[in-house]
Short mmCIF file of N, CA, C and O in Angstrom, two decimals:
data_model
loop_
_atom_site.label_atom_id
_atom_site.label_comp_id
_atom_site.label_asym_id
_atom_site.label_seq_id
_atom_site.Cartn_x
_atom_site.Cartn_y
_atom_site.Cartn_z
N MET A 1 218.80 131.63 47.36
CA MET A 1 217.60 132.33 48.07
C MET A 1 217.55 131.37 49.21
O MET A 1 217.49 130.50 49.29
N THR A 2 217.32 132.06 50.58
CA THR A 2 217.26 131.06 51.47
C THR A 2 215.89 131.23 51.85
O THR A 2 215.00 131.91 51.26
N ASP A 3 215.49 130.27 52.62
CA ASP A 3 214.13 129.95 52.66
C ASP A 3 213.34 130.53 53.84
O ASP A 3 214.12 131.17 54.49
N PRO A 4 212.60 131.37 53.64
CA PRO A 4 211.80 132.37 54.64
C PRO A 4 211.40 131.79 55.22
O PRO A 4 211.40 132.42 56.66
N LEU A 5 211.01 130.28 55.80
CA LEU A 5 210.68 129.78 56.93
C LEU A 5 211.31 128.81 57.69
O LEU A 5 211.08 128.25 57.84
N ASP A 6 212.99 129.13 56.76
CA ASP A 6 213.94 128.42 58.02
C ASP A 6 213.57 128.92 59.33
O ASP A 6 213.95 130.23 59.79
N ALA A 7 213.45 127.90 59.90
CA ALA A 7 213.49 127.92 61.84
C ALA A 7 213.32 126.68 62.50
O ALA A 7 213.46 125.75 61.65
N PRO A 8 213.53 126.97 63.59
CA PRO A 8 212.95 125.25 64.64
C PRO A 8 212.38 124.61 64.10
O PRO A 8 211.13 125.24 63.66
N SER A 9 212.11 123.34 63.74
CA SER A 9 210.98 122.56 63.39
C SER A 9 209.83 122.67 64.59
O SER A 9 209.97 122.97 65.80
N SER A 10 209.00 122.74 64.07
CA SER A 10 207.40 122.49 64.61
C SER A 10 206.75 121.33 64.20
O SER A 10 206.64 121.19 62.90
N PRO A 11 205.90 120.89 65.48
CA PRO A 11 205.10 120.03 64.75
C PRO A 11 204.55 120.54 63.70
O PRO A 11 203.49 119.52 62.93
N ALA A 12 203.54 121.35 63.44
CA ALA A 12 202.85 121.70 62.57
C ALA A 12 203.42 122.52 61.31
O ALA A 12 204.37 122.88 61.67
N PRO A 13 202.97 122.48 60.20
CA PRO A 13 203.36 123.07 58.90
C PRO A 13 204.05 124.54 58.93
O PRO A 13 202.75 125.06 59.47
N PRO A 14 204.40 125.08 58.37
CA PRO A 14 204.95 126.55 58.42
C PRO A 14 203.41 127.18 57.85
O PRO A 14 202.38 126.77 56.98
N LEU A 15 203.04 127.93 58.32
CA LEU A 15 201.80 128.93 58.49
C LEU A 15 202.29 130.21 57.56
O LEU A 15 203.41 131.02 57.91
N VAL A 16 201.60 130.02 56.03
CA VAL A 16 202.23 131.61 54.82
C VAL A 16 200.91 132.16 55.04
O VAL A 16 199.72 131.49 54.89
N ILE A 17 200.92 133.57 55.64
CA ILE A 17 199.66 133.71 55.58
C ILE A 17 200.03 135.12 54.52
O ILE A 17 200.37 135.97 54.58
N VAL A 18 198.33 135.50 53.14
CA VAL A 18 198.84 135.94 52.04
C VAL A 18 198.29 137.00 52.46
O VAL A 18 196.55 137.04 52.36
N ASP A 19 198.30 138.08 52.31
CA ASP A 19 197.54 139.63 51.97
C ASP A 19 197.21 139.69 51.04
O ASP A 19 197.91 140.48 50.06
N GLY A 20 195.74 139.48 50.97
CA GLY A 20 195.41 139.65 49.36
C GLY A 20 195.08 140.52 48.37
O GLY A 20 195.77 140.71 47.48
N ALA A 21 194.65 141.51 49.20
CA ALA A 21 194.58 142.79 48.84
C ALA A 21 196.01 143.74 48.47
O ALA A 21 196.24 144.25 47.35
N ASN A 22 197.07 143.20 49.09
CA ASN A 22 197.94 143.98 48.94
C ASN A 22 199.13 143.03 47.57
O ASN A 22 199.62 143.99 46.64
N VAL A 23 198.94 141.84 47.46
CA VAL A 23 199.55 140.81 46.76
C VAL A 23 199.22 141.65 45.50
O VAL A 23 199.42 141.40 44.69
N VAL A 24 197.62 141.30 45.31
CA VAL A 24 196.80 141.44 43.66
C VAL A 24 197.10 143.03 43.22
O VAL A 24 197.60 143.19 42.02
N GLY A 25 197.42 144.09 44.14
CA GLY A 25 197.25 145.40 43.90
C GLY A 25 198.67 145.67 43.50
O GLY A 25 198.97 146.88 43.31
N SER A 26 199.56 144.68 43.85
CA SER A 26 200.76 144.89 43.64
C SER A 26 201.62 144.59 42.16
O SER A 26 202.18 145.16 41.48
N ARG A 27 200.50 143.82 41.43
CA ARG A 27 200.43 144.61 39.75
C ARG A 27 199.55 145.15 39.32
O ARG A 27 198.23 145.10 39.31
N PRO A 28 199.84 146.53 38.28
CA PRO A 28 198.67 146.89 37.32
C PRO A 28 197.84 146.00 36.26
O PRO A 28 198.18 146.48 34.72
N ASP A 29 197.35 145.06 36.49
CA ASP A 29 196.84 143.97 35.62
C ASP A 29 195.24 143.94 35.24
O ASP A 29 194.88 143.46 34.74
N GLY A 30 194.52 145.26 36.23
CA GLY A 30 193.39 145.36 35.72
C GLY A 30 192.62 144.69 36.96
O GLY A 30 190.99 144.80 36.78
N TRP A 31 192.97 144.21 37.91
CA TRP A 31 192.66 143.55 38.97
C TRP A 31 191.43 144.12 39.81
O TRP A 31 190.28 144.22 40.01
N TRP A 32 191.70 146.05 39.61
CA TRP A 32 190.25 146.94 40.11
C TRP A 32 189.14 146.73 39.63
O TRP A 32 187.88 146.87 39.97
N LYS A 33 188.96 145.74 37.98
CA LYS A 33 187.60 145.89 37.79
C LYS A 33 187.38 144.41 38.08
O LYS A 33 186.07 144.51 37.98
N ASP A 34 187.54 143.33 38.61
CA ASP A 34 187.14 142.19 39.27
C ASP A 34 187.99 142.24 40.74
O ASP A 34 188.43 141.16 40.72
N ARG A 35 187.37 142.16 41.80
CA ARG A 35 188.39 142.04 42.71
C ARG A 35 188.29 140.68 43.31
O ARG A 35 189.33 139.94 43.44
N LYS A 36 186.92 140.32 43.15
CA LYS A 36 186.72 139.05 43.83
C LYS A 36 187.54 137.83 42.59
O LYS A 36 188.25 136.91 42.92
N GLY A 37 187.36 138.64 41.33
CA GLY A 37 188.15 137.47 40.17
C GLY A 37 189.50 137.40 40.61
O GLY A 37 190.31 136.41 40.61
N ALA A 38 190.15 138.49 40.46
CA ALA A 38 191.70 138.73 40.86
C ALA A 38 192.04 137.92 41.93
O ALA A 38 193.18 137.14 42.15
N ALA A 39 191.19 137.79 43.21
CA ALA A 39 191.33 137.14 44.26
C ALA A 39 191.59 135.16 44.32
O ALA A 39 192.41 134.92 44.50
N GLU A 40 190.34 135.42 43.09
CA GLU A 40 190.49 133.92 42.98
C GLU A 40 191.40 133.32 42.01
O GLU A 40 192.06 132.07 42.04
N ARG A 41 192.02 134.18 41.26
CA ARG A 41 193.39 133.76 40.24
C ARG A 41 194.96 133.76 40.92
O ARG A 41 194.82 132.58 41.34
N LEU A 42 194.75 134.64 42.00
CA LEU A 42 195.72 134.66 42.98
C LEU A 42 195.42 133.01 43.69
O LEU A 42 196.24 132.27 44.22
N ARG A 43 194.45 132.93 44.31
CA ARG A 43 194.04 131.83 45.76
C ARG A 43 194.42 130.51 44.48
O ARG A 43 194.89 129.40 44.83
N ASP A 44 193.85 130.38 43.25
CA ASP A 44 194.26 129.46 42.10
C ASP A 44 195.36 128.99 41.96
O ASP A 44 196.90 128.00 41.95
N ARG A 45 196.57 130.34 41.92
CA ARG A 45 198.31 129.89 41.31
C ARG A 45 198.69 129.34 42.96
O ARG A 45 199.44 128.81 42.66
N LEU A 46 198.32 130.03 44.15
CA LEU A 46 198.76 129.45 45.28
C LEU A 46 198.50 127.69 45.48
O LEU A 46 199.37 127.21 45.77
N ALA A 47 197.27 127.53 44.85
CA ALA A 47 197.01 126.24 45.35
C ALA A 47 198.18 125.39 44.27
O ALA A 47 197.96 124.18 44.88
N GLY A 48 198.37 125.96 43.00
CA GLY A 48 198.71 125.31 42.21
C GLY A 48 200.27 125.31 42.22
O GLY A 48 201.13 124.21 42.09
N GLU A 49 201.05 126.17 42.98
CA GLU A 49 201.98 126.40 42.81
C GLU A 49 202.83 126.05 44.35
O GLU A 49 204.22 126.38 44.72
N GLY A 50 202.02 126.23 45.49
CA GLY A 50 202.38 126.40 46.87
C GLY A 50 203.39 127.41 46.69
O GLY A 50 202.85 128.64 46.48
N LEU A 51 204.59 127.44 48.01
CA LEU A 51 205.11 128.85 48.14
C LEU A 51 206.65 128.35 47.71
O LEU A 51 207.47 127.20 47.39
N PRO A 52 206.79 128.99 46.61
CA PRO A 52 208.25 128.62 45.21
C PRO A 52 209.05 128.92 46.29
O PRO A 52 209.09 129.83 47.19
N GLY A 53 210.23 127.70 46.03
CA GLY A 53 211.41 127.77 46.67
C GLY A 53 211.24 127.08 48.44
O GLY A 53 212.15 127.01 49.18
N HIS A 54 210.32 126.57 48.28
CA HIS A 54 209.85 126.08 49.67
C HIS A 54 209.53 124.50 49.64
O HIS A 54 208.49 124.47 49.30
N PRO A 55 210.50 123.73 49.50
CA PRO A 55 209.78 122.17 49.52
C PRO A 55 208.96 121.59 50.30
O PRO A 55 208.63 120.66 49.79
N GLY A 56 208.92 122.04 51.40
CA GLY A 56 208.31 121.02 52.30
C GLY A 56 206.83 121.98 52.12
O GLY A 56 206.18 122.65 51.87
N PRO A 57 206.13 120.98 53.02
CA PRO A 57 204.65 121.23 53.18
C PRO A 57 204.27 122.41 54.09
O PRO A 57 204.86 122.59 54.86
N VAL A 58 203.25 123.50 53.33
CA VAL A 58 202.90 124.80 53.89
C VAL A 58 201.44 124.71 54.48
O VAL A 58 200.62 123.77 53.30
N GLU A 59 201.05 125.70 54.89
CA GLU A 59 199.51 125.70 55.15
C GLU A 59 199.53 127.20 54.60
O GLU A 59 200.04 127.88 55.16
N ILE A 60 198.52 127.18 53.83
CA ILE A 60 198.52 128.81 53.00
C ILE A 60 197.17 129.11 53.55
O ILE A 60 196.02 128.42 53.38
N VAL A 61 197.25 130.48 54.23
CA VAL A 61 195.72 131.25 54.49
C VAL A 61 196.14 132.37 53.47
O VAL A 61 196.72 133.43 53.33
N LEU A 62 195.04 132.46 52.76
CA LEU A 62 194.66 134.11 52.03
C LEU A 62 193.77 134.88 52.20
O LEU A 62 192.56 134.41 52.78
N VAL A 63 194.03 136.10 53.03
CA VAL A 63 193.05 136.85 53.36
C VAL A 63 192.56 137.89 52.63
O VAL A 63 193.31 138.55 51.68
N VAL A 64 191.47 137.99 52.25
CA VAL A 64 190.59 138.83 51.53
C VAL A 64 189.57 139.68 52.16
O VAL A 64 189.38 139.39 53.14
N GLU A 65 189.59 141.02 51.82
CA GLU A 65 188.49 141.89 51.85
C GLU A 65 187.81 142.85 51.13
O GLU A 65 187.80 142.37 50.25
N GLY A 66 186.81 143.93 51.53
CA GLY A 66 186.04 144.02 50.72
C GLY A 66 185.10 143.39 49.60
O GLY A 66 184.70 142.33 49.88
N ALA A 67 185.24 144.06 48.37
CA ALA A 67 184.95 143.20 47.05
C ALA A 67 185.30 141.51 46.67
O ALA A 67 184.35 141.18 46.29
N ALA A 68 186.13 141.40 47.41
CA ALA A 68 186.89 140.01 47.59
C ALA A 68 186.26 138.92 48.44
O ALA A 68 186.54 137.80 48.17
N ARG A 69 185.65 139.53 49.34
CA ARG A 69 184.76 138.62 50.00
C ARG A 69 184.24 137.40 49.66
O ARG A 69 183.43 137.99 48.33
N GLY A 70 184.07 136.43 49.87
CA GLY A 70 183.43 135.51 49.84
C GLY A 70 184.29 134.67 48.92
O GLY A 70 183.34 133.44 48.28
N VAL A 71 185.24 134.50 48.77
CA VAL A 71 186.16 133.60 47.78
C VAL A 71 186.44 132.14 48.58
O VAL A 71 186.46 132.64 49.84
N PRO A 72 185.82 131.28 48.16
CA PRO A 72 186.25 130.02 48.57
C PRO A 72 187.47 129.33 48.54
O PRO A 72 188.00 129.60 47.83
N SER A 73 187.59 128.76 49.96
CA SER A 73 188.61 127.65 49.76
C SER A 73 188.68 126.97 48.62
O SER A 73 187.16 126.61 48.30
N VAL A 74 189.98 126.45 48.34
CA VAL A 74 190.04 125.60 47.77
C VAL A 74 191.38 124.30 48.21
O VAL A 74 191.65 125.08 49.08
N PRO A 75 191.45 123.19 47.90
CA PRO A 75 192.10 121.98 48.59
C PRO A 75 193.98 122.83 48.28
O PRO A 75 194.13 123.44 46.97
N GLY A 76 194.08 123.16 49.60
CA GLY A 76 195.84 123.64 49.50
C GLY A 76 195.77 125.34 49.73
O GLY A 76 196.91 125.72 50.17
N VAL A 77 194.55 125.65 49.90
CA VAL A 77 194.61 127.15 50.45
C VAL A 77 193.26 127.49 51.16
O VAL A 77 192.35 127.10 50.57
N ARG A 78 193.66 127.96 52.35
CA ARG A 78 192.09 128.59 53.00
C ARG A 78 192.07 129.80 52.63
O ARG A 78 192.64 130.27 53.03
N VAL A 79 190.68 130.48 52.35
CA VAL A 79 190.54 131.55 52.53
C VAL A 79 189.88 131.92 53.31
O VAL A 79 188.75 131.80 53.93
N GLU A 80 190.25 133.14 54.02
CA GLU A 80 189.49 133.63 55.04
C GLU A 80 188.95 135.10 54.41
O GLU A 80 189.94 136.09 54.33
N SER A 81 187.80 135.48 54.96
CA SER A 81 187.45 136.70 54.47
C SER A 81 187.13 137.75 55.94
O SER A 81 186.55 137.15 56.96
N ALA A 82 187.74 138.66 55.91
CA ALA A 82 188.43 139.80 57.10
C ALA A 82 187.04 140.32 57.41
O ALA A 82 186.12 140.70 56.39
N PRO A 83 186.28 140.33 58.68
CA PRO A 83 185.23 140.88 58.66
C PRO A 83 185.17 142.15 58.69
O PRO A 83 184.40 142.73 58.78
N GLY A 84 186.62 142.78 58.52
CA GLY A 84 186.72 144.21 58.83
C GLY A 84 188.44 144.24 58.18
O GLY A 84 188.29 144.44 57.12
N SER A 85 189.11 145.18 58.49
CA SER A 85 190.52 145.33 58.21
C SER A 85 191.03 143.92 57.56
O SER A 85 191.19 143.03 58.32
N GLY A 86 191.41 143.94 56.51
CA GLY A 86 192.60 142.81 56.01
C GLY A 86 193.41 142.67 57.10
O GLY A 86 194.18 141.36 57.27
N ASP A 87 194.33 143.87 57.04
CA ASP A 87 195.50 143.92 57.92
C ASP A 87 196.03 143.62 59.49
O ASP A 87 196.09 142.87 59.95
N ASP A 88 194.32 144.09 60.14
CA ASP A 88 194.22 143.66 61.61
C ASP A 88 193.69 141.96 61.49
O ASP A 88 194.16 141.09 61.84
N HIS A 89 192.96 141.82 60.47
CA HIS A 89 192.64 139.80 60.50
C HIS A 89 194.26 139.47 60.01
O HIS A 89 194.98 138.32 60.70
N VAL A 90 195.07 139.54 58.90
CA VAL A 90 196.68 138.80 59.22
C VAL A 90 197.11 138.81 60.44
O VAL A 90 197.86 137.84 60.88
N VAL A 91 197.28 140.20 61.24
CA VAL A 91 197.67 140.43 62.54
C VAL A 91 196.91 138.86 63.48
O VAL A 91 197.65 138.83 64.26
N GLU A 92 195.77 139.29 63.71
CA GLU A 92 195.35 138.06 64.40
C GLU A 92 195.50 136.51 64.06
O GLU A 92 196.23 135.92 64.95
N LEU A 93 195.37 136.09 62.62
CA LEU A 93 195.98 135.04 62.67
C LEU A 93 197.48 134.88 62.87
O LEU A 93 197.81 133.86 63.24
N ALA A 94 198.44 135.41 62.84
CA ALA A 94 200.02 135.53 63.02
C ALA A 94 199.81 135.12 64.61
O ALA A 94 200.75 134.82 65.10
N ALA A 95 199.00 136.14 65.12
CA ALA A 95 199.22 136.07 66.87
C ALA A 95 198.71 134.97 67.73
O ALA A 95 199.32 134.58 68.18
N ALA A 96 197.80 134.13 66.50
CA ALA A 96 197.28 132.95 67.02
C ALA A 96 198.03 131.62 67.13
O ALA A 96 197.86 130.87 67.51
N SER A 97 198.84 131.55 66.71
CA SER A 97 199.94 130.70 66.16
C SER A 97 201.70 130.58 66.38
O SER A 97 203.00 130.77 65.79
N PRO A 98 201.89 131.43 67.66
CA PRO A 98 203.07 132.18 68.14
C PRO A 98 203.78 130.61 68.43
O PRO A 98 205.34 130.82 68.17
N GLY A 99 203.90 129.68 68.14
CA GLY A 99 204.93 128.91 68.36
C GLY A 99 204.99 128.00 66.90
O GLY A 99 206.18 126.81 66.86
N ARG A 100 204.86 128.49 65.76
CA ARG A 100 205.10 127.75 64.51
C ARG A 100 205.67 128.72 63.72
O ARG A 100 205.56 130.07 64.06
N PRO A 101 206.41 128.41 62.79
CA PRO A 101 207.00 128.98 61.63
C PRO A 101 205.88 130.18 60.72
O PRO A 101 205.21 128.94 60.46
N ARG A 102 206.12 131.33 60.90
CA ARG A 102 204.89 132.08 60.46
C ARG A 102 205.66 132.97 59.01
O ARG A 102 206.39 133.68 59.15
N LEU A 103 205.36 132.81 58.16
CA LEU A 103 205.33 133.43 56.80
C LEU A 103 204.10 134.89 56.59
O LEU A 103 203.43 133.94 56.05
N VAL A 104 204.81 136.46 56.19
CA VAL A 104 203.49 137.09 56.49
C VAL A 104 203.88 137.72 54.54
O VAL A 104 204.88 138.43 54.62
N VAL A 105 202.83 137.42 53.89
CA VAL A 105 203.50 137.58 51.96
C VAL A 105 202.54 139.21 51.81
O VAL A 105 201.35 139.45 51.91
N THR A 106 203.51 140.07 51.98
CA THR A 106 202.85 141.85 51.83
C THR A 106 204.03 142.34 51.62
O THR A 106 205.12 142.21 52.32
N ALA A 107 203.69 143.94 51.14
CA ALA A 107 204.48 144.99 51.01
C ALA A 107 204.01 146.00 51.69
O ALA A 107 205.11 146.93 51.88
N ASP A 108 203.01 145.95 53.01
CA ASP A 108 202.65 147.02 53.13
C ASP A 108 203.32 146.85 54.34
O ASP A 108 203.81 146.22 55.68
N ARG A 109 204.13 148.43 54.42
CA ARG A 109 205.02 148.22 55.86
C ARG A 109 204.49 148.57 57.44
O ARG A 109 205.31 148.09 58.14
N GLU A 110 203.57 149.05 57.39
CA GLU A 110 202.89 148.69 58.93
C GLU A 110 202.65 147.55 59.20
O GLU A 110 203.04 147.19 60.65
N LEU A 111 201.90 146.67 58.24
CA LEU A 111 201.59 145.36 58.56
C LEU A 111 202.74 144.53 58.68
O LEU A 111 203.15 144.00 59.37
N ARG A 112 204.17 144.83 57.59
CA ARG A 112 205.39 143.66 58.38
C ARG A 112 205.29 144.59 59.72
O ARG A 112 206.25 143.56 60.43
N ARG A 113 205.74 145.90 59.96
CA ARG A 113 206.15 145.63 61.45
C ARG A 113 205.50 145.12 62.79
O ARG A 113 205.82 144.51 63.47
N ARG A 114 203.86 145.26 62.23
CA ARG A 114 202.92 144.63 62.84
C ARG A 114 203.53 142.97 63.43
O ARG A 114 203.47 142.79 64.42
N VAL A 115 203.32 142.18 62.67
CA VAL A 115 203.88 140.74 62.50
C VAL A 115 204.96 140.47 62.63
O VAL A 115 205.32 139.60 63.68
N THR A 116 205.98 141.54 62.55
CA THR A 116 207.08 141.22 62.80
C THR A 116 207.58 141.08 64.33
O THR A 116 208.34 140.47 65.15
N GLU A 117 206.95 142.05 64.59
CA GLU A 117 206.78 142.15 66.34
C GLU A 117 206.21 140.84 66.88
O GLU A 117 206.45 140.57 68.31
N LEU A 118 205.18 140.30 66.45
CA LEU A 118 205.14 139.01 66.71
C LEU A 118 206.06 137.88 66.54
O LEU A 118 205.43 136.45 66.98
N GLY A 119 207.05 137.69 65.94
CA GLY A 119 207.88 136.92 65.32
C GLY A 119 207.43 136.53 64.02
O GLY A 119 208.51 135.28 63.82
N ALA A 120 206.87 136.75 63.25
CA ALA A 120 206.61 136.33 62.30
C ALA A 120 207.71 136.71 61.36
O ALA A 120 208.08 138.00 61.30
N ARG A 121 207.70 136.58 60.27
CA ARG A 121 208.89 136.59 58.85
C ARG A 121 207.95 137.19 58.09
O ARG A 121 206.72 136.80 58.07
N VAL A 122 208.34 137.89 57.04
CA VAL A 122 207.86 138.69 55.93
C VAL A 122 208.55 138.45 54.98
O VAL A 122 209.64 138.56 54.47
N ALA A 123 207.35 138.67 53.57
CA ALA A 123 208.22 138.71 52.34
C ALA A 123 207.00 139.23 51.18
O ALA A 123 206.37 139.68 51.85
N GLY A 124 207.86 139.80 50.18
CA GLY A 124 207.17 140.79 49.70
C GLY A 124 206.13 139.66 48.15
O GLY A 124 206.29 138.48 48.54
N PRO A 125 205.56 140.58 47.47
CA PRO A 125 204.43 139.91 46.97
C PRO A 125 205.16 139.01 45.81
O PRO A 125 204.47 138.07 45.32
N ARG A 126 206.57 139.20 45.35
CA ARG A 126 207.31 138.37 44.23
C ARG A 126 207.42 137.10 44.87
O ARG A 126 207.44 135.87 43.86
N THR A 127 207.28 136.76 46.33
CA THR A 127 207.47 135.54 46.67
C THR A 127 206.50 134.67 46.02
O THR A 127 206.95 133.58 45.74
N VAL A 128 205.32 135.11 46.24
CA VAL A 128 204.06 134.32 45.30
C VAL A 128 203.95 134.43 44.16
O VAL A 128 203.33 133.74 43.64
N LEU A 129 204.28 135.61 43.80
CA LEU A 129 203.90 135.65 41.69
C LEU A 129 205.11 135.27 41.14
O LEU A 129 205.07 135.53 40.01
N GLY A 130 206.03 135.51 41.48
CA GLY A 130 207.48 135.31 40.87
C GLY A 130 208.00 136.61 40.03
O GLY A 130 207.58 137.66 40.54
#
């Protein structure tokens, strides 16, 4: 597997933006009963494992929305509660860092289109869920 963050080097570590609602919703494990708890479990997995298959340091941002808002950040994962649409917030984050490698983790086709237009790479939920 090729590293989804292979790109020209940048002084800042690659930015990995995780569409929390989409990734959590990709597995029918009862997440809908406790959306905040599901987001916390994803955050903790990301903090413990980082980006599987990528050996170097990365900056991980988990975007949450709706009932999952208010999940706190932990060392290794910054959690951002989207003020409105989670997808719009993911796009804003990707647009704010044009000079560095960016990877957006989502299966949402429209979001994928929007962020690739900004030069970000995309990967599906299995990238972080295994």
